[in-house]
CSV table of C-alpha atoms in Angstrom, one decimal:
chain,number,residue,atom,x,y,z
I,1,UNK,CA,0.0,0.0,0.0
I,2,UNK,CA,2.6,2.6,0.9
I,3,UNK,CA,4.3,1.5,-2.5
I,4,UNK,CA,1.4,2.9,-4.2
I,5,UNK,CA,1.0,6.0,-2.5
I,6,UNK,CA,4.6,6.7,-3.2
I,7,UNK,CA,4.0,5.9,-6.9
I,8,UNK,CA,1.6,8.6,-7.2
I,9,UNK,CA,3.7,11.2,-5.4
I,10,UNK,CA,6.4,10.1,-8.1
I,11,UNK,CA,4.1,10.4,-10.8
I,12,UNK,CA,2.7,13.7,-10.0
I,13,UNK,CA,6.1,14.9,-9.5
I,14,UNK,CA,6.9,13.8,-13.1
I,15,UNK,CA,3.9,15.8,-14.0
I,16,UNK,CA,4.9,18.9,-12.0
I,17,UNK,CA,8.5,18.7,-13.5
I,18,UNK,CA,8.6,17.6,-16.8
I,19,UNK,CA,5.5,19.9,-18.1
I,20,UNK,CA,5.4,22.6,-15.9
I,21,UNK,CA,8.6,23.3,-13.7
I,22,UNK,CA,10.9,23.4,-17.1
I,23,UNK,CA,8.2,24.9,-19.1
I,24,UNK,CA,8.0,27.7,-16.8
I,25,UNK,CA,11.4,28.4,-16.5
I,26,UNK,CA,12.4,28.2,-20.5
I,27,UNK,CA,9.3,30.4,-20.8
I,28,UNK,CA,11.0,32.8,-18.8
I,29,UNK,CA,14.0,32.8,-20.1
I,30,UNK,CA,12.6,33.4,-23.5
I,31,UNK,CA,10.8,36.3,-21.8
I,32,UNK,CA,13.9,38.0,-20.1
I,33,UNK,CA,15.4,37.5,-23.2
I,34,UNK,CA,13.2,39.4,-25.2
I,35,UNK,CA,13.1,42.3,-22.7
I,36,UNK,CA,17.0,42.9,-22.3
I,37,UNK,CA,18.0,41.9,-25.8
I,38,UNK,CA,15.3,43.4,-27.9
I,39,UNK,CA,16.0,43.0,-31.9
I,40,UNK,CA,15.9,46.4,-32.0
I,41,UNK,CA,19.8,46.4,-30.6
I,42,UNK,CA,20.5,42.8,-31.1
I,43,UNK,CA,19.3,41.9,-34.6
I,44,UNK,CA,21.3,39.4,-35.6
I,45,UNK,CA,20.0,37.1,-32.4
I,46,UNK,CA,16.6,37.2,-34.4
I,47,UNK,CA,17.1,35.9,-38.1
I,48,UNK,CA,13.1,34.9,-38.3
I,49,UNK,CA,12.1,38.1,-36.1
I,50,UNK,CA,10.9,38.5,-32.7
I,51,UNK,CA,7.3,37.5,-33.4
I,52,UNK,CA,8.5,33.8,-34.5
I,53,UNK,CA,10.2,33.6,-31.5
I,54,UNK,CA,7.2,34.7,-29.2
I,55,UNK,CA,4.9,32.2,-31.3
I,56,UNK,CA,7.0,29.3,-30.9
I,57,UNK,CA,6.7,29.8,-26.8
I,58,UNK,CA,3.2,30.3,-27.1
I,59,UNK,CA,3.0,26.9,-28.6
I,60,UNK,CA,5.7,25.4,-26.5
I,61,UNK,CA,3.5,26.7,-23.3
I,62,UNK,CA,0.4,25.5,-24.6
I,63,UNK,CA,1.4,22.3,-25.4
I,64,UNK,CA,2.9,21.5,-22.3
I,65,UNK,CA,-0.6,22.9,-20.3
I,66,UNK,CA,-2.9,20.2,-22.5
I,67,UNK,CA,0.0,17.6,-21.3
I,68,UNK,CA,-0.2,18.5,-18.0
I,69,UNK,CA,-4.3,18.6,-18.1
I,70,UNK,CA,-3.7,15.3,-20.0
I,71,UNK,CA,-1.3,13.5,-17.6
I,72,UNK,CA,-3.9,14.4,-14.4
I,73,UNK,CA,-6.5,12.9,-16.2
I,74,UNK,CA,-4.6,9.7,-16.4
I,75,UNK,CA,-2.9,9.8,-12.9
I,76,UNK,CA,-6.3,9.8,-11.5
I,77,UNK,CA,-7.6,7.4,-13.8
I,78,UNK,CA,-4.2,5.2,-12.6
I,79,UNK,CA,-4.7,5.9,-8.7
I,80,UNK,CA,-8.8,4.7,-9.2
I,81,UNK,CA,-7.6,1.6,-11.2
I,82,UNK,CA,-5.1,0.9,-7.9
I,83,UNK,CA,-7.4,1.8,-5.6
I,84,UNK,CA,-10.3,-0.4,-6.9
I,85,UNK,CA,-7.7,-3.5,-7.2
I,86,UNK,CA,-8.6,-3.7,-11.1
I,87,UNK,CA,-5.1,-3.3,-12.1
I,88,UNK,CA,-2.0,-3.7,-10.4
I,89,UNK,CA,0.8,-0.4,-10.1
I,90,UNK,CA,2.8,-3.5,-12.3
I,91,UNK,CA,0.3,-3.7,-14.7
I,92,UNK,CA,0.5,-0.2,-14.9
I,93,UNK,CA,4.0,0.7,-14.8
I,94,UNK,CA,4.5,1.4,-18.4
I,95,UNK,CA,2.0,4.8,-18.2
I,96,UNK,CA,4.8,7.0,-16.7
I,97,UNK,CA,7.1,5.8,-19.6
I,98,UNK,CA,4.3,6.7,-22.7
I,99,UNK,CA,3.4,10.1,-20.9
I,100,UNK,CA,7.2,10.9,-20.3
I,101,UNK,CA,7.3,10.0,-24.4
I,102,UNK,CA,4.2,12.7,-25.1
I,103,UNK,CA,5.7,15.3,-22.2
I,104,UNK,CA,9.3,15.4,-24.6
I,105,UNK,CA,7.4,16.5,-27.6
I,106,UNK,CA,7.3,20.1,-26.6
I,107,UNK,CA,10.9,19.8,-25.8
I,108,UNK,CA,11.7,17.9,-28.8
I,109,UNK,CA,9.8,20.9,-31.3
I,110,UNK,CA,11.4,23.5,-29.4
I,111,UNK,CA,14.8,22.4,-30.0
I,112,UNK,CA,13.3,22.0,-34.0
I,113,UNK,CA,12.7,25.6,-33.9
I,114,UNK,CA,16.0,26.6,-32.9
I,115,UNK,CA,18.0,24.6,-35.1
I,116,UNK,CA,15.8,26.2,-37.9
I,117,UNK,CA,16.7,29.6,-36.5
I,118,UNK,CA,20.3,29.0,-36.2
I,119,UNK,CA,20.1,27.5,-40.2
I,120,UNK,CA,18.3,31.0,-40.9
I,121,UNK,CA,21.1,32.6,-38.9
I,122,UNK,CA,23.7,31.1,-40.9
I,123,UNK,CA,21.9,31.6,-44.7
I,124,UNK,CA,22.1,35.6,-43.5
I,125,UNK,CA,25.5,35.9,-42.2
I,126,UNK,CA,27.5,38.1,-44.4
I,127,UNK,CA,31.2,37.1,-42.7
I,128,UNK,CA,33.2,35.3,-45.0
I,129,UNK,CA,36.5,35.2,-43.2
I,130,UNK,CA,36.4,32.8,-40.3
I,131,UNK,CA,37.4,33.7,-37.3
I,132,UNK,CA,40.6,32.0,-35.6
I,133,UNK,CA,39.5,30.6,-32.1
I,134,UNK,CA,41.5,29.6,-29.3
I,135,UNK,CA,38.8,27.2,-27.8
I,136,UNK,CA,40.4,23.9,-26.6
I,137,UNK,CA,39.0,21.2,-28.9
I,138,UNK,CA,40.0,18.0,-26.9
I,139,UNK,CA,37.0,16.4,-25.6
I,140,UNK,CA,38.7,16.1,-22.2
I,141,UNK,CA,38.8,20.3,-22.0
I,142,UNK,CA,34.8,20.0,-21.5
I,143,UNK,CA,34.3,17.0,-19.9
I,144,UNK,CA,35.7,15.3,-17.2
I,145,UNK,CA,37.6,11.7,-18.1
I,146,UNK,CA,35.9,10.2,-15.1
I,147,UNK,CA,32.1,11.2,-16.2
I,148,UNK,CA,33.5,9.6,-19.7
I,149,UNK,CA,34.4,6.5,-18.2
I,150,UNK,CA,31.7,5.9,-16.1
I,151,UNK,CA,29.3,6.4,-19.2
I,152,UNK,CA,31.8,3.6,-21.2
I,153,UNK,CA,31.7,1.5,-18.4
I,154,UNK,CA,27.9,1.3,-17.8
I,155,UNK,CA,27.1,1.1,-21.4
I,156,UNK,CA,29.6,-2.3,-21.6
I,157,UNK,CA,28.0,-3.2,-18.6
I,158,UNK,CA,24.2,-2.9,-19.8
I,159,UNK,CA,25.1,-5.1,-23.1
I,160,UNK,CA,26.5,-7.5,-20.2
I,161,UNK,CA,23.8,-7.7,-18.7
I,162,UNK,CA,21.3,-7.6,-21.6
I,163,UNK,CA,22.9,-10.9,-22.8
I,164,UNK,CA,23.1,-12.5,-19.5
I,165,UNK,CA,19.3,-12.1,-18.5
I,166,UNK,CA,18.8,-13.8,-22.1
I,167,UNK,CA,21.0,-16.5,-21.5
I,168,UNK,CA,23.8,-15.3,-24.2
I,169,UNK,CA,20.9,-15.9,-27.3
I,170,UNK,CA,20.0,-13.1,-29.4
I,171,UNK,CA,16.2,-13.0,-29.3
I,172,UNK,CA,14.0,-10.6,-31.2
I,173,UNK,CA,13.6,-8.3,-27.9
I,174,UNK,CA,16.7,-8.3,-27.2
I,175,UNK,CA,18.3,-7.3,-30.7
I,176,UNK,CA,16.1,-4.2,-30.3
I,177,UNK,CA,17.0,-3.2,-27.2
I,178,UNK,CA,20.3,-3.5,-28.0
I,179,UNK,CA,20.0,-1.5,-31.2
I,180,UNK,CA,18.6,1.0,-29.6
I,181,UNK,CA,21.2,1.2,-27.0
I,182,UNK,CA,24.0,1.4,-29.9
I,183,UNK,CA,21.7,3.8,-31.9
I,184,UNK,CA,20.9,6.5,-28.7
I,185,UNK,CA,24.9,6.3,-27.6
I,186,UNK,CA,26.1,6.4,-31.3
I,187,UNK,CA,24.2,10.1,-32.1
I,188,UNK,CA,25.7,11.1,-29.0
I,189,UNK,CA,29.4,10.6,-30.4
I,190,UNK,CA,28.1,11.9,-33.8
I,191,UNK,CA,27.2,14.9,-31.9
I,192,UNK,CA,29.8,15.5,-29.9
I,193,UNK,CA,32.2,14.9,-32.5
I,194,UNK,CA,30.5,17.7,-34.6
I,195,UNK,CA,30.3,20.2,-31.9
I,196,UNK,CA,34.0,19.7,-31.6
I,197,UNK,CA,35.1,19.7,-34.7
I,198,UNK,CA,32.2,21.0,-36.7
I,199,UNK,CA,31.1,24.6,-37.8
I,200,UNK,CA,29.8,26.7,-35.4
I,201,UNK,CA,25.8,26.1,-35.6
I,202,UNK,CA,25.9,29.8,-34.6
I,203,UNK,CA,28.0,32.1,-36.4
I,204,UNK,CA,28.2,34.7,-34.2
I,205,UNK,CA,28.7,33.1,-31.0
I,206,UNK,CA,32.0,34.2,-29.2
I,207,UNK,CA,34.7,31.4,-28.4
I,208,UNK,CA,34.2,31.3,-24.9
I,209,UNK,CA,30.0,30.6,-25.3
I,210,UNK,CA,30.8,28.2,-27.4
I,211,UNK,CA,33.0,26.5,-25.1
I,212,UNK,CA,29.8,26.5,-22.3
I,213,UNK,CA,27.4,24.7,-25.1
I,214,UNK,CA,29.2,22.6,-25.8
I,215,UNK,CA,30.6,21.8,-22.2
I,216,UNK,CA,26.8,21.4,-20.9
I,217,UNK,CA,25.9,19.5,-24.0
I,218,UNK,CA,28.6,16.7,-23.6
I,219,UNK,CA,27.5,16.9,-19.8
I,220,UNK,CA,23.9,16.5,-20.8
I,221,UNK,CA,25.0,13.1,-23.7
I,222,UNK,CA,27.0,11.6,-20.6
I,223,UNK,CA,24.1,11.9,-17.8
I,224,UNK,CA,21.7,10.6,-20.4
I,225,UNK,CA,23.8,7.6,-21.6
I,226,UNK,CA,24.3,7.0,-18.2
I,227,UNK,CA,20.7,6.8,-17.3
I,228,UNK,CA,19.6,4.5,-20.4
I,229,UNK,CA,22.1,2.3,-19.4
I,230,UNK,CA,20.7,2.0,-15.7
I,231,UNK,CA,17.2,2.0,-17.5
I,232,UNK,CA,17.6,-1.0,-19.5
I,233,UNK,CA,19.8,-3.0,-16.7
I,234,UNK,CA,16.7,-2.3,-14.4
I,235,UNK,CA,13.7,-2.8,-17.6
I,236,UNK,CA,15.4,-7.1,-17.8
I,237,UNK,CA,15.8,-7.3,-13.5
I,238,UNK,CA,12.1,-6.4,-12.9
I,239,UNK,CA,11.0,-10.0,-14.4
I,240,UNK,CA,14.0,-12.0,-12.8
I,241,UNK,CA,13.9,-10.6,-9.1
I,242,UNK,CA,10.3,-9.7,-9.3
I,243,UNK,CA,10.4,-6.0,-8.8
I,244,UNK,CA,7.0,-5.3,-11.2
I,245,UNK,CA,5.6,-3.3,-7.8
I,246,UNK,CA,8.2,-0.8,-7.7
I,247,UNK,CA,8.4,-0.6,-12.0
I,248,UNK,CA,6.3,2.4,-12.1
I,249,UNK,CA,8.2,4.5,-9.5
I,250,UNK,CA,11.5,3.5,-11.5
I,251,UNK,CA,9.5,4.6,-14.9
I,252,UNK,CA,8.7,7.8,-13.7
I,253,UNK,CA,11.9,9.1,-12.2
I,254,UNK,CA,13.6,8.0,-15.6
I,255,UNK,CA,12.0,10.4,-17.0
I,256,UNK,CA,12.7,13.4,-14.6
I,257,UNK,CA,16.5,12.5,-14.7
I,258,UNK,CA,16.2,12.6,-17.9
I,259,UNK,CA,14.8,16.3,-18.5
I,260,UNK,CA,16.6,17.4,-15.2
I,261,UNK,CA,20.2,16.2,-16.1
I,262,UNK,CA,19.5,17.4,-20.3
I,263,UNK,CA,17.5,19.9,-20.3
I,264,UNK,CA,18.6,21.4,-16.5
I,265,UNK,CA,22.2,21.2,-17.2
I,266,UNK,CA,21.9,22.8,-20.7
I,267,UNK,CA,19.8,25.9,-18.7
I,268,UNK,CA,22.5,25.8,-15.5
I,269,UNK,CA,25.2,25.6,-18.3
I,270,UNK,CA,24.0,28.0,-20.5
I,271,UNK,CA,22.4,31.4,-18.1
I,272,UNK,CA,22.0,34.6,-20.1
I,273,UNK,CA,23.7,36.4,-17.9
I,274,UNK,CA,26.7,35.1,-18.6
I,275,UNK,CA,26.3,35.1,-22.7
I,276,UNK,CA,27.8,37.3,-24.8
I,277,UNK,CA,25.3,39.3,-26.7
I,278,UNK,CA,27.3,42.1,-27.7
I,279,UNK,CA,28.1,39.9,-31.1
I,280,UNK,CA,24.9,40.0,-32.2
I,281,UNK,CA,24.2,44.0,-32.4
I,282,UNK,CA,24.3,45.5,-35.8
C-alpha cells in the first residue's frame, strides 16, 4: 500500500516537472530575453524576427498545459484503477514511460525551432572570413575523463547484462534493445564529435559561449547515456527478481532525470547572464 502512494507522489512529481517546472522556467528565459536583448539592438540574435520567437513559446506553453491537463486525467484514472484493485501499479508501470514519451514532444519541437533559427542565422550571415578561435578542442577540455568512463563502463555493462538475462541468445527483444542502445549512444558521439570539430551552428557566438554549449551539451550526452544504461539493466531485472511493484516509480523518475540532467544542465550551463550578446548588435 505505501508502494502505491509513493507511486503517485512520483508520478505527480513527473507531471509537475517535466510539463510545468521546465516549461515555466524556458518560458521565462525566453521572456527575459526578449526584454533585455530586444532585436531592436540585437538583430542578428533574431534571423526569423521576434514574433516567430514569441509564437514558438506560445506553442511550447500550450502544449505542455494540454500535457499537464492530460497527464492528471490519467494519474487519476491510474490511482482509481489501484485503488479499486482492477489493475496492479505492475500492470501499470508502463504509463509513466508513454506520458514521459508525449511530455518530450514540446521539448523535442522546441529544440526543431532553434536549429531552424540558427540554419536561418547562418543563410544571412554576411562574414566570410572565419574567425581564428583559441577554444580547446580536446573532448577532455569540456568533460571530465571520469564522467566519460563511467558512461563507457555502464554502457559495456548494460550489453553484459542484456545478454546474460537472455541467456547469451539473441532473441528478437533483445536485438532491439540493443540497437537501440547502440543507436541512442552512437548520435551522442556523432554529436559531440560535430560540436567539436564541426562549424559553429551559430555564427556569431563568441569562443568562450561556445565552449559553455558545448561543455553542458557533452555533460547532458554523458548523464543521459548514463541513465539508459541504468534503464535498461533495471527494464530485464524487474522480471528475474520480481520487482513489477516498484516498476512504475522507477518509470517515472527516468524520466525526470532525464529532463533534469538534459534539459537542467543545458539551462545551468548556459544562463544569459553570462552570454555574450554584444556579437549579435548591428
Amino acid at each position: 500500500m505505501e508502494t502505491n502512494y509513493l507511486a503517485y507522489l512520483v508520478f505527480l512529481a513527473q507531471l509537475i516537472l517535466l510539463s510545468y517546472y521546465y516549461p515555466t522556467k524556458i518560458a521565462g528565459r525566453i521572456k527575459q530575453l526578449l526584454q533585455d536583448y530586444p532585436s531592436s539592438a540585437y538583430p542578428k540574435l533574431y534571423p526569423q524576427s521576434e514574433a516567430k520567437l514569441l509564437a514558438g513559446q506560445q506553442l511550447f506553453k500550450w502544449l505542455n498545459w494540454g500535457i499537464l491537463i492530460v497527464g492528471t486525467l490519467v494519474l487519476g484514472m491510474v490511482i482509481f484503477m489501484i485503488e479499486q484493485e482492477t489493475k496492479t501499479a505492475g500492470q501499470l508501470a508502463f504509463i509513466p514511460l508513454f506520458l514521459g514519451l508525449g511530455q518530450a514532444i514540446p521539448y523535442a519541437l522546441l529544440e526543431l525551432s532553434n536549429f531552424k533559427q540558427l540554419k536561418v542565422m547562418r543563410e544571412l550571415n554576411t562574414q566570410s572570413k572565419r574567425q581564428a578561435e583559441l577554444a580547446p578542442r580536446n573532448l577532455f577540455s569540456f568533460i571530465s575523463p571520469t564522467k566519460v568512463f563511467s558512461a563507457a563502463v555502464l554502457f559495456v555493462t548494460c550489453v553484459v547484462s542484456l545478454l546474460y538475462f537472455e541467456n547469451f541468445s539473441l532473441s528478437n527483444e533483445l536485438m532491439i534493445l540493443l540497437g537501440a542502445l547502440l543507436l541512442s549512444n552512437g548520435l551522442f558521439v556523432f554529436v559531440t564529435i560535430n560540436l567539436l570539430y564541426g562549424k559553429k551552428m551559430d555564427p556569431h557566438q563568441s569562443a568562450s559561449d561556445r565552449v559553455k554549449v558545448i561543455r553542458a551539451n557533452l555533460n547532458s550526452f554523458v548523464y543521459t547515456s548514463i541513465l539508459i544504461s541504468v534503464f535498461f539493466i533495471f527494464n530485464k531485472s524487474v522480471d528475474a527478481f520480481n520487482w513489477q511493484h516498484i516498476e512504475i516509480i522507477f518509470n517515472s523518475l527516468y524520466w525526470q532525470l532525464v529532463i533534469s540532467f538534459s534539459v537542467g544542465s543545458l539551462l545551468r550551463g548556459t544562463r544569459l547572464s553570462e552570454i555574450n550578446f554584444e556579437v549579435y548588435r548591428a
